[in-house]
mmCIF file of C-alpha atoms and ligand atoms in Angstrom:
data_model
loop_
_atom_site.group_PDB
_atom_site.id
_atom_site.type_symbol
_atom_site.label_atom_id
_atom_site.label_comp_id
_atom_site.label_asym_id
_atom_site.label_seq_id
_atom_site.Cartn_x
_atom_site.Cartn_y
_atom_site.Cartn_z
ATOM 1 C CA MET A 1 1.267 91.192 -100.561
ATOM 2 C CA PRO A 2 -0.841 91.206 -103.727
ATOM 3 C CA LEU A 3 -3.561 93.787 -103.918
ATOM 4 C CA GLU A 4 -7.114 93.256 -104.991
ATOM 5 C CA THR A 5 -9.933 95.726 -105.588
ATOM 6 C CA VAL A 6 -13.148 94.715 -103.911
ATOM 7 C CA LYS A 7 -16.246 96.300 -105.396
ATOM 8 C CA LEU A 8 -19.552 96.620 -103.594
ATOM 9 C CA THR A 9 -22.779 98.168 -104.761
ATOM 10 C CA ALA A 10 -24.705 100.271 -102.289
ATOM 11 C CA SER A 11 -28.305 101.307 -102.685
ATOM 12 C CA PHE A 12 -29.635 104.428 -100.989
ATOM 13 C CA LYS A 13 -33.179 105.626 -101.011
ATOM 14 C CA LEU A 14 -33.259 109.356 -101.647
ATOM 15 C CA ASP A 15 -35.308 111.560 -99.387
ATOM 16 C CA GLY A 16 -36.850 113.932 -101.895
ATOM 17 C CA LEU A 17 -37.841 114.334 -105.498
ATOM 18 C CA ILE A 18 -35.985 114.640 -108.763
ATOM 19 C CA SER A 19 -37.777 116.417 -111.553
ATOM 20 C CA GLU A 20 -39.496 114.200 -114.088
ATOM 21 C CA SER A 21 -37.977 116.352 -116.866
ATOM 22 C CA LEU A 22 -34.458 115.158 -115.995
ATOM 23 C CA PHE A 23 -35.544 111.558 -116.532
ATOM 24 C CA SER A 24 -37.478 112.282 -119.708
ATOM 25 C CA THR A 25 -34.720 114.436 -121.228
ATOM 26 C CA TYR A 26 -32.129 111.816 -120.439
ATOM 27 C CA ARG A 27 -34.276 109.081 -121.942
ATOM 28 C CA GLU A 28 -34.625 111.161 -125.106
ATOM 29 C CA VAL A 29 -30.885 111.757 -125.399
ATOM 30 C CA LEU A 30 -30.091 108.131 -124.686
ATOM 31 C CA GLY A 31 -32.687 107.007 -127.263
ATOM 32 C CA ARG A 32 -31.128 109.224 -129.900
ATOM 33 C CA LEU A 33 -27.641 107.922 -129.145
ATOM 34 C CA LEU A 34 -28.827 104.357 -129.150
ATOM 35 C CA ASP A 35 -30.521 104.735 -132.532
ATOM 36 C CA TYR A 36 -27.360 106.296 -133.930
ATOM 37 C CA ALA A 37 -25.029 103.681 -132.470
ATOM 38 C CA TRP A 38 -27.265 100.950 -133.874
ATOM 39 C CA ALA A 39 -27.555 102.534 -137.347
ATOM 40 C CA LYS A 40 -23.799 103.034 -137.641
ATOM 41 C CA GLY A 41 -22.687 99.963 -135.691
ATOM 42 C CA ILE A 42 -20.778 102.039 -133.127
ATOM 43 C CA THR A 43 -19.667 100.316 -129.930
ATOM 44 C CA SER A 44 -16.896 102.725 -129.025
ATOM 45 C CA PHE A 45 -17.704 105.438 -126.476
ATOM 46 C CA ASN A 46 -15.072 107.779 -127.928
ATOM 47 C CA ARG A 47 -16.446 107.532 -131.430
ATOM 48 C CA LEU A 48 -20.052 107.983 -130.377
ATOM 49 C CA LYS A 49 -19.094 110.984 -128.269
ATOM 50 C CA ALA A 50 -17.009 112.490 -131.091
ATOM 51 C CA GLU A 51 -19.846 112.180 -133.598
ATOM 52 C CA LYS A 52 -22.848 113.166 -131.495
ATOM 53 C CA TYR A 53 -21.787 115.304 -128.538
ATOM 54 C CA HIS A 54 -21.821 118.753 -130.184
ATOM 55 C CA GLU A 55 -25.139 118.194 -131.871
ATOM 56 C CA LEU A 56 -26.841 117.070 -128.634
ATOM 57 C CA ARG A 57 -25.144 119.774 -126.589
ATOM 58 C CA ALA A 58 -26.649 122.404 -128.896
ATOM 59 C CA GLU A 59 -30.066 120.823 -128.724
ATOM 60 C CA TYR A 60 -30.175 120.383 -124.960
ATOM 61 C CA PRO A 61 -28.292 123.439 -123.693
ATOM 62 C CA ARG A 62 -29.784 123.260 -120.173
ATOM 63 C CA LEU A 63 -28.792 119.669 -119.550
ATOM 64 C CA PRO A 64 -25.409 119.509 -117.748
ATOM 65 C CA SER A 65 -22.953 118.304 -120.389
ATOM 66 C CA HIS A 66 -21.779 115.222 -118.511
ATOM 67 C CA TYR A 67 -25.207 113.655 -118.871
ATOM 68 C CA ILE A 68 -24.439 113.421 -122.571
ATOM 69 C CA TYR A 69 -21.177 111.651 -121.755
ATOM 70 C CA THR A 70 -22.820 109.102 -119.493
ATOM 71 C CA ALA A 71 -25.648 108.615 -122.006
ATOM 72 C CA CYS A 72 -22.960 107.810 -124.610
ATOM 73 C CA GLN A 73 -21.498 105.230 -122.207
ATOM 74 C CA MET A 74 -24.879 103.697 -121.552
ATOM 75 C CA ALA A 75 -25.809 103.697 -125.229
ATOM 76 C CA CYS A 76 -22.584 101.839 -126.115
ATOM 77 C CA SER A 77 -23.012 99.225 -123.439
ATOM 78 C CA ILE A 78 -26.699 98.674 -124.212
ATOM 79 C CA TYR A 79 -25.892 98.342 -127.893
ATOM 80 C CA ARG A 80 -23.021 95.950 -127.174
ATOM 81 C CA SER A 81 -25.178 93.635 -125.102
ATOM 82 C CA PHE A 82 -27.933 93.847 -127.708
ATOM 83 C CA ARG A 83 -25.470 92.771 -130.381
ATOM 84 C CA LYS A 84 -24.278 89.891 -128.270
ATOM 85 C CA LEU A 85 -27.841 88.667 -127.731
ATOM 86 C CA ARG A 86 -28.581 89.135 -131.402
ATOM 87 C CA ARG A 87 -25.617 86.951 -132.389
ATOM 88 C CA LYS A 88 -26.875 84.236 -130.103
ATOM 89 C CA GLY A 89 -30.302 84.628 -131.686
ATOM 90 C CA LYS A 90 -31.813 85.690 -128.373
ATOM 91 C CA ALA A 91 -32.851 89.241 -129.236
ATOM 92 C CA LYS A 92 -36.313 89.417 -130.733
ATOM 93 C CA ALA A 93 -36.349 93.136 -131.456
ATOM 94 C CA GLU A 94 -34.781 94.540 -134.584
ATOM 95 C CA LYS A 95 -33.054 97.356 -132.738
ATOM 96 C CA PRO A 96 -32.123 98.051 -129.139
ATOM 97 C CA THR A 97 -34.339 100.176 -126.932
ATOM 98 C CA PHE A 98 -34.101 101.291 -123.320
ATOM 99 C CA LYS A 99 -37.211 102.069 -121.368
ATOM 100 C CA LYS A 100 -36.021 101.966 -117.786
ATOM 101 C CA GLN A 101 -36.015 105.041 -115.625
ATOM 102 C CA VAL A 102 -32.271 105.036 -115.090
ATOM 103 C CA ILE A 103 -29.729 107.803 -115.328
ATOM 104 C CA MET A 104 -26.019 107.145 -115.162
ATOM 105 C CA LEU A 105 -23.985 109.634 -113.148
ATOM 106 C CA ASP A 106 -20.286 110.406 -113.093
ATOM 107 C CA ASP A 107 -18.162 112.349 -110.619
ATOM 108 C CA HIS A 108 -19.125 115.689 -112.174
ATOM 109 C CA LEU A 109 -22.803 115.012 -111.820
ATOM 110 C CA LEU A 110 -22.766 113.477 -108.376
ATOM 111 C CA SER A 111 -20.899 114.162 -105.207
ATOM 112 C CA LEU A 112 -21.476 112.149 -102.088
ATOM 113 C CA ASP A 113 -21.014 113.146 -98.494
ATOM 114 C CA LEU A 114 -21.282 110.055 -96.365
ATOM 115 C CA GLU A 115 -20.509 111.954 -93.150
ATOM 116 C CA GLY A 116 -23.563 114.136 -93.622
ATOM 117 C CA TRP A 117 -25.440 111.437 -95.611
ATOM 118 C CA GLU A 118 -26.101 113.733 -98.536
ATOM 119 C CA ALA A 119 -25.895 113.526 -102.295
ATOM 120 C CA SER A 120 -25.477 116.543 -104.494
ATOM 121 C CA ILE A 121 -26.719 116.036 -108.037
ATOM 122 C CA ALA A 122 -26.358 118.344 -111.029
ATOM 123 C CA THR A 123 -29.632 119.028 -112.828
ATOM 124 C CA GLY A 124 -30.875 121.377 -115.522
ATOM 125 C CA GLU A 125 -32.015 123.706 -112.733
ATOM 126 C CA GLY A 126 -28.710 123.738 -110.904
ATOM 127 C CA ARG A 127 -27.389 121.400 -108.237
ATOM 128 C CA ILE A 128 -29.785 119.834 -105.772
ATOM 129 C CA THR A 129 -28.919 118.268 -102.461
ATOM 130 C CA LEU A 130 -30.830 115.234 -101.238
ATOM 131 C CA LYS A 131 -30.623 113.339 -97.977
ATOM 132 C CA LEU A 132 -29.583 109.710 -98.236
ATOM 133 C CA LEU A 133 -31.746 107.344 -96.188
ATOM 134 C CA HIS A 134 -29.255 104.985 -94.631
ATOM 135 C CA GLY A 135 -28.797 102.226 -92.141
ATOM 136 C CA THR A 136 -25.901 100.635 -90.283
ATOM 137 C CA TYR A 137 -25.224 98.566 -93.391
ATOM 138 C CA HIS A 138 -24.136 101.733 -95.188
ATOM 139 C CA GLU A 139 -21.466 102.575 -92.597
ATOM 140 C CA LYS A 140 -18.868 100.374 -94.259
ATOM 141 C CA PHE A 141 -18.901 102.516 -97.418
ATOM 142 C CA LYS A 142 -17.403 105.443 -95.547
ATOM 143 C CA GLY A 143 -13.837 105.895 -96.709
ATOM 144 C CA MET A 144 -14.343 103.754 -99.795
ATOM 145 C CA LYS A 145 -13.795 105.057 -103.294
ATOM 146 C CA VAL A 146 -16.896 106.134 -105.239
ATOM 147 C CA GLY A 147 -17.189 104.652 -108.723
ATOM 148 C CA GLN A 148 -20.060 104.552 -111.163
ATOM 149 C CA ALA A 149 -23.485 105.543 -109.960
ATOM 150 C CA TRP A 150 -27.042 105.433 -111.209
ATOM 151 C CA LEU A 151 -30.216 107.311 -110.375
ATOM 152 C CA VAL A 152 -33.184 104.996 -110.484
ATOM 153 C CA LYS A 153 -36.834 105.932 -110.376
ATOM 154 C CA THR A 154 -39.231 103.265 -109.130
ATOM 155 C CA CYS A 155 -42.847 103.378 -108.013
ATOM 156 C CA GLY A 156 -41.515 103.455 -104.475
ATOM 157 C CA GLY A 157 -39.343 106.536 -104.970
ATOM 158 C CA PHE A 158 -35.906 107.549 -106.095
ATOM 159 C CA TYR A 159 -32.823 105.452 -105.451
ATOM 160 C CA LEU A 160 -29.161 106.034 -105.855
ATOM 161 C CA LYS A 161 -27.012 103.004 -106.684
ATOM 162 C CA VAL A 162 -23.323 103.500 -106.184
ATOM 163 C CA VAL A 163 -20.419 101.165 -106.862
ATOM 164 C CA PHE A 164 -17.830 101.597 -104.140
ATOM 165 C CA SER A 165 -14.381 100.100 -104.278
ATOM 166 C CA LYS A 166 -11.636 99.430 -101.823
ATOM 167 C CA THR A 167 -8.149 98.087 -102.387
ATOM 168 C CA VAL A 168 -7.283 95.301 -99.971
ATOM 169 C CA GLU A 169 -4.163 93.254 -99.418
ATOM 170 C CA VAL A 170 -4.883 89.638 -100.303
ATOM 171 C CA LEU A 171 -3.330 87.358 -97.724
ATOM 172 C CA GLY A 172 -2.233 84.851 -100.352
ATOM 173 C CA SER A 173 -3.181 81.234 -100.050
ATOM 174 C CA ASN A 174 -1.492 79.277 -97.285
ATOM 175 C CA GLY A 175 -3.745 76.243 -97.575
ATOM 176 C CA VAL A 176 -5.447 76.972 -94.234
ATOM 177 C CA ALA A 177 -9.208 77.154 -94.592
ATOM 178 C CA VAL A 178 -12.266 77.756 -92.454
ATOM 179 C CA GLY A 179 -15.484 76.008 -93.472
ATOM 180 C CA VAL A 180 -19.039 77.242 -92.941
ATOM 181 C CA ASP A 181 -22.247 75.200 -92.680
ATOM 182 C CA ILE A 182 -25.466 77.204 -92.645
ATOM 183 C CA ASN A 183 -28.688 75.871 -91.124
ATOM 184 C CA GLU A 184 -32.042 77.251 -90.224
ATOM 185 C CA ASN A 185 -31.209 78.207 -86.689
ATOM 186 C CA ASN A 186 -27.493 77.673 -86.348
ATOM 187 C CA VAL A 187 -24.280 78.183 -88.223
ATOM 188 C CA ALA A 188 -21.284 75.892 -87.728
ATOM 189 C CA PHE A 189 -17.889 77.158 -88.739
ATOM 190 C CA GLY A 190 -14.212 76.621 -88.062
ATOM 191 C CA SER A 191 -11.093 74.671 -88.935
ATOM 192 C CA MET A 192 -10.347 70.954 -88.581
ATOM 193 C CA GLU A 193 -8.987 71.682 -85.099
ATOM 194 C CA ARG A 194 -11.887 73.737 -83.853
ATOM 195 C CA VAL A 195 -15.449 73.999 -85.069
ATOM 196 C CA ARG A 196 -17.918 76.266 -83.343
ATOM 197 C CA ASN A 197 -21.637 75.817 -83.633
ATOM 198 C CA ILE A 198 -23.558 78.976 -82.799
ATOM 199 C CA LYS A 199 -27.266 79.498 -82.456
ATOM 200 C CA THR A 200 -28.347 82.382 -84.612
ATOM 201 C CA GLY A 201 -31.852 82.776 -83.208
ATOM 202 C CA GLU A 202 -33.142 83.293 -86.719
ATOM 203 C CA ARG A 203 -35.930 80.796 -86.199
ATOM 204 C CA VAL A 204 -37.253 82.688 -83.180
ATOM 205 C CA VAL A 205 -37.449 85.914 -85.218
ATOM 206 C CA ARG A 206 -38.997 84.156 -88.202
ATOM 207 C CA THR A 207 -41.590 82.320 -86.109
ATOM 208 C CA ALA A 208 -42.601 85.472 -84.266
ATOM 209 C CA TYR A 209 -43.188 87.370 -87.478
ATOM 210 C CA PHE A 210 -44.845 84.379 -89.136
ATOM 211 C CA LEU A 211 -47.389 84.268 -86.355
ATOM 212 C CA LYS A 212 -47.989 88.002 -86.498
ATOM 213 C CA ARG A 213 -48.529 87.807 -90.228
ATOM 214 C CA ARG A 214 -50.860 84.857 -89.997
ATOM 215 C CA LYS A 215 -52.956 86.669 -87.421
ATOM 216 C CA LEU A 216 -53.335 89.650 -89.747
ATOM 217 C CA GLN A 217 -54.019 87.538 -92.786
ATOM 218 C CA SER A 218 -56.699 85.540 -91.039
ATOM 219 C CA LYS A 219 -58.843 88.681 -91.104
ATOM 220 C CA PRO A 220 -59.794 88.822 -94.745
ATOM 221 C CA ARG A 221 -60.411 92.548 -94.865
ATOM 222 C CA LEU A 222 -57.020 93.298 -93.527
ATOM 223 C CA ASN A 223 -55.179 91.507 -96.312
ATOM 224 C CA GLU A 224 -53.830 94.751 -97.637
ATOM 225 C CA ASN A 225 -52.954 95.892 -94.165
ATOM 226 C CA PRO A 226 -49.931 98.174 -94.140
ATOM 227 C CA LEU A 227 -48.904 96.404 -90.955
ATOM 228 C CA LEU A 228 -47.963 93.371 -93.059
ATOM 229 C CA ALA A 229 -45.462 95.410 -95.021
ATOM 230 C CA LYS A 230 -44.171 96.969 -91.840
ATOM 231 C CA TYR A 231 -43.680 93.581 -90.243
ATOM 232 C CA SER A 232 -41.841 92.095 -93.181
ATOM 233 C CA GLY A 233 -39.566 95.135 -93.276
ATOM 234 C CA ARG A 234 -38.811 94.718 -89.580
ATOM 235 C CA GLU A 235 -38.336 90.990 -89.914
ATOM 236 C CA ARG A 236 -35.891 91.512 -92.771
ATOM 237 C CA ARG A 237 -33.907 94.066 -90.799
ATOM 238 C CA ARG A 238 -33.724 91.824 -87.743
ATOM 239 C CA VAL A 239 -32.596 88.848 -89.816
ATOM 240 C CA GLU A 240 -30.048 91.008 -91.669
ATOM 241 C CA ASP A 241 -28.702 92.137 -88.310
ATOM 242 C CA ILE A 242 -28.300 88.508 -87.263
ATOM 243 C CA TYR A 243 -26.509 87.720 -90.534
ATOM 244 C CA HIS A 244 -24.045 90.581 -90.124
ATOM 245 C CA LYS A 245 -23.147 89.492 -86.596
ATOM 246 C CA VAL A 246 -22.676 85.875 -87.673
ATOM 247 C CA ALA A 247 -20.544 86.914 -90.673
ATOM 248 C CA ASN A 248 -18.343 89.039 -88.413
ATOM 249 C CA GLN A 249 -17.792 86.092 -86.101
ATOM 250 C CA ILE A 250 -16.832 83.863 -89.017
ATOM 251 C CA VAL A 251 -14.317 86.353 -90.388
ATOM 252 C CA THR A 252 -12.822 86.819 -86.915
ATOM 253 C CA ALA A 253 -12.530 83.040 -86.503
ATOM 254 C CA ALA A 254 -10.793 82.810 -89.879
ATOM 255 C CA LYS A 255 -8.289 85.454 -88.819
ATOM 256 C CA GLU A 256 -7.678 83.706 -85.488
ATOM 257 C CA ALA A 257 -7.062 80.437 -87.301
ATOM 258 C CA LYS A 258 -4.684 82.308 -89.652
ATOM 259 C CA ALA A 259 -6.731 80.969 -92.532
ATOM 260 C CA SER A 260 -6.539 82.432 -96.024
ATOM 261 C CA VAL A 261 -9.723 80.873 -97.345
ATOM 262 C CA ILE A 262 -13.349 80.602 -96.319
ATOM 263 C CA VAL A 263 -15.153 77.619 -97.797
ATOM 264 C CA LEU A 264 -18.886 77.883 -98.380
ATOM 265 C CA GLU A 265 -21.415 75.425 -99.774
ATOM 266 C CA LYS A 266 -22.303 75.752 -103.416
ATOM 267 C CA LEU A 267 -25.955 76.554 -103.637
ATOM 268 C CA LYS A 268 -26.781 74.259 -106.540
ATOM 269 C CA ASN A 269 -27.270 71.456 -104.104
ATOM 270 C CA ILE A 270 -29.742 73.357 -102.008
ATOM 271 C CA ARG A 271 -32.228 70.530 -102.381
ATOM 272 C CA GLU A 272 -30.048 68.458 -100.148
ATOM 273 C CA LYS A 273 -30.192 71.281 -97.673
ATOM 274 C CA LYS A 274 -33.894 71.829 -98.080
ATOM 275 C CA LYS A 275 -34.634 68.494 -96.536
ATOM 276 C CA ARG A 276 -32.845 69.737 -93.455
ATOM 277 C CA ILE A 277 -34.342 73.194 -93.419
ATOM 278 C CA LYS A 278 -38.036 72.814 -92.897
ATOM 279 C CA ALA A 279 -39.391 75.871 -94.597
ATOM 280 C CA MET A 280 -41.954 76.573 -91.944
ATOM 281 C CA ASN A 281 -43.355 79.717 -93.507
ATOM 282 C CA GLY A 282 -41.884 79.579 -96.951
ATOM 283 C CA ARG A 283 -39.635 82.491 -96.236
ATOM 284 C CA LEU A 284 -36.536 80.728 -95.144
ATOM 285 C CA ASN A 285 -35.469 79.872 -98.585
ATOM 286 C CA ARG A 286 -32.760 80.151 -101.149
ATOM 287 C CA TRP A 287 -32.763 83.889 -100.682
ATOM 288 C CA SER A 288 -31.863 83.838 -96.982
ATOM 289 C CA PHE A 289 -29.241 81.194 -97.460
ATOM 290 C CA ARG A 290 -27.664 83.035 -100.351
ATOM 291 C CA ARG A 291 -27.970 86.383 -98.549
ATOM 292 C CA LEU A 292 -25.974 85.138 -95.584
ATOM 293 C CA GLN A 293 -23.360 83.688 -97.913
ATOM 294 C CA ASN A 294 -23.120 87.040 -99.724
ATOM 295 C CA ILE A 295 -22.535 88.925 -96.487
ATOM 296 C CA ILE A 296 -19.894 86.415 -95.418
ATOM 297 C CA GLU A 297 -18.265 86.677 -98.811
ATOM 298 C CA TYR A 298 -17.904 90.449 -98.981
ATOM 299 C CA LYS A 299 -16.797 90.748 -95.387
ATOM 300 C CA ALA A 300 -14.196 88.067 -96.037
ATOM 301 C CA ARG A 301 -12.977 89.720 -99.180
ATOM 302 C CA LEU A 302 -12.737 93.111 -97.486
ATOM 303 C CA SER A 303 -10.446 91.385 -94.988
ATOM 304 C CA GLY A 304 -8.229 89.989 -97.744
ATOM 305 C CA LEU A 305 -9.594 86.433 -97.421
ATOM 306 C CA MET A 306 -10.463 84.300 -100.430
ATOM 307 C CA VAL A 307 -13.830 82.646 -100.745
ATOM 308 C CA PHE A 308 -14.490 79.254 -102.247
ATOM 309 C CA TYR A 309 -17.800 77.560 -103.024
ATOM 310 C CA LEU A 310 -17.767 73.773 -102.959
ATOM 311 C CA ASN A 311 -20.322 71.087 -103.588
ATOM 312 C CA ALA A 312 -21.670 70.077 -100.180
ATOM 313 C CA LYS A 313 -23.510 66.933 -101.183
ATOM 314 C CA ASP A 314 -23.477 64.319 -98.396
ATOM 315 C CA THR A 315 -21.257 66.432 -96.183
ATOM 316 C CA SER A 316 -23.393 65.692 -93.152
ATOM 317 C CA SER A 317 -23.876 62.000 -93.785
ATOM 318 C CA LEU A 318 -20.363 60.668 -94.381
ATOM 319 C CA CYS A 319 -17.649 60.046 -91.765
ATOM 320 C CA PRO A 320 -14.917 62.713 -92.020
ATOM 321 C CA THR A 321 -12.414 60.219 -90.634
ATOM 322 C CA CYS A 322 -13.009 57.110 -92.710
ATOM 323 C CA GLY A 323 -15.629 58.040 -95.305
ATOM 324 C CA GLU A 324 -18.229 55.511 -94.129
ATOM 325 C CA LYS A 325 -21.938 56.353 -94.211
ATOM 326 C CA LEU A 326 -22.977 57.651 -90.794
ATOM 327 C CA SER A 327 -25.887 56.557 -88.672
ATOM 328 C CA PRO A 328 -28.030 58.934 -86.627
ATOM 329 C CA ASN A 329 -27.264 58.776 -82.949
ATOM 330 C CA GLY A 330 -29.652 60.998 -81.064
ATOM 331 C CA TYR A 331 -30.578 64.590 -81.649
ATOM 332 C CA ARG A 332 -28.488 66.011 -84.473
ATOM 333 C CA ARG A 333 -25.688 63.610 -83.617
ATOM 334 C CA MET A 334 -24.163 61.080 -85.973
ATOM 335 C CA ARG A 335 -22.017 58.023 -85.361
ATOM 336 C CA CYS A 336 -19.703 56.014 -87.585
ATOM 337 C CA LEU A 337 -20.193 52.286 -87.172
ATOM 338 C CA ARG A 338 -16.829 51.521 -88.738
ATOM 339 C CA CYS A 339 -14.411 53.759 -86.791
ATOM 340 C CA GLY A 340 -16.547 54.818 -83.843
ATOM 341 C CA MET A 341 -16.355 58.539 -84.538
ATOM 342 C CA GLU A 342 -19.262 60.373 -83.003
ATOM 343 C CA GLU A 343 -20.058 64.033 -83.506
ATOM 344 C CA ASP A 344 -22.679 66.726 -84.004
ATOM 345 C CA ARG A 345 -23.905 66.590 -87.616
ATOM 346 C CA ASP A 346 -23.218 70.268 -88.301
ATOM 347 C CA ILE A 347 -19.644 69.923 -87.087
ATOM 348 C CA ILE A 348 -19.264 66.893 -89.299
ATOM 349 C CA ALA A 349 -20.547 68.951 -92.233
ATOM 350 C CA VAL A 350 -17.877 71.594 -91.646
ATOM 351 C CA LYS A 351 -15.110 68.992 -91.393
ATOM 352 C CA ASN A 352 -16.208 67.243 -94.574
ATOM 353 C CA LEU A 353 -16.390 70.541 -96.415
ATOM 354 C CA LEU A 354 -12.826 71.336 -95.313
ATOM 355 C CA GLN A 355 -11.592 67.933 -96.363
ATOM 356 C CA ARG A 356 -13.229 68.309 -99.719
ATOM 357 C CA TYR A 357 -11.516 71.659 -100.065
ATOM 358 C CA GLN A 358 -8.108 70.156 -99.218
ATOM 359 C CA THR A 359 -8.546 67.306 -101.684
ATOM 360 C CA ASN A 360 -9.964 69.312 -104.540
ATOM 361 C CA VAL A 361 -8.489 72.748 -104.231
ATOM 362 C CA GLY A 362 -6.233 73.145 -101.231
ATOM 363 C CA ALA A 363 -3.182 71.378 -102.602
ATOM 364 C CA SER A 364 -3.294 73.316 -105.833
ATOM 365 C CA THR A 365 -3.740 76.749 -104.277
ATOM 366 C CA VAL A 366 -0.721 76.672 -101.982
ATOM 367 C CA HIS A 367 1.381 78.047 -104.818
ATOM 368 C CA PRO A 368 1.843 81.756 -104.192
ATOM 369 C CA GLU A 369 1.437 82.584 -107.877
ATOM 370 C CA SER A 370 -2.101 81.264 -108.038
ATOM 371 C CA PRO A 371 -4.482 84.198 -108.575
ATOM 372 C CA PRO A 372 -6.949 85.103 -105.857
ATOM 373 C CA MET A 373 -10.498 84.211 -106.543
ATOM 374 C CA THR A 374 -12.500 87.143 -107.711
ATOM 375 C CA GLY A 375 -16.160 87.753 -108.108
ATOM 376 C CA GLY A 376 -18.543 90.634 -107.706
ATOM 377 C CA GLY A 377 -19.522 91.044 -104.106
ATOM 378 C CA LYS A 378 -22.878 92.615 -103.818
ATOM 379 C CA ALA A 379 -23.737 94.133 -100.556
HETATM 380 ZN ZN1 ZN B 1 -15.572 56.527 -89.606
#
């Protein structure tokens, strides 16, 4: 079976402080490298390192040497993207600058212990160990390979971003697909033979928190109430939890159906969808929809399944059997006046999505040599 590397970025909040001097020293070093790369037109990490490392090492003797390496890497990539923008005429500045509070780490500067949820980071004052604040969502990174990492300072604290990777066996396309139709309070998914329509309960959670928020906001003085932030955090976690459970069910269904592909709706046509999703509090939006798709996508890819996004225009209004325009026939049900087919509209949407996949992509992906679809899964 062909192998594919799935990459996922994890974000951990760090419980503790990192000295301001590490950030300011790093910014200084990076600025120097960036100026030099720009002046000499250097985009190669090896060349930049060869020409500047010893000088900077002598000037910053307390800074662990690998910070100079990673600053060289960052300087090269910042300069490369600056040059690209410049060529397109999109960069206004004469030379590239970097003002963010970001430090790139490598495996000498960072070691992670996901069993004890700790990160050990090399600093000018020796190694420091910080607790990683984590949730159930971080569990899946255990046993995965640690790649590049960044320390980020925000007004809310210090974060560690880590790219994890895992090699998975790609099942290889067999033309069997499972389609997914996402709605405000239910998700329909399955194959042509069997489509399940499950209630997610998302609306109940959203409504409850919407009402709580409105109650707080109606008292003008309490507008800045910390309860508001607490509620939205809780709401997000509860909705995330729902999404993870739904995504697991979808991946399990795909495995049961021996499918090699999961077909999702392409988001560009969200307007179509928006008519169906009544955004009752303005929070069930593109973000939620896309978030659920993201979770489905990375879980699918970790299981060796491919993911396809297809235009879902009219998928719930045309007959999957004969293509005729459907008429509403009671609550969420549709009926075809030409062939008599009658079905739940969400199930129809899944079937149409699958048919569209078969017509547009399915036939051409049965060849075993066709490459698996790739794309950065962000967790
Ligand atoms: Zn029909």
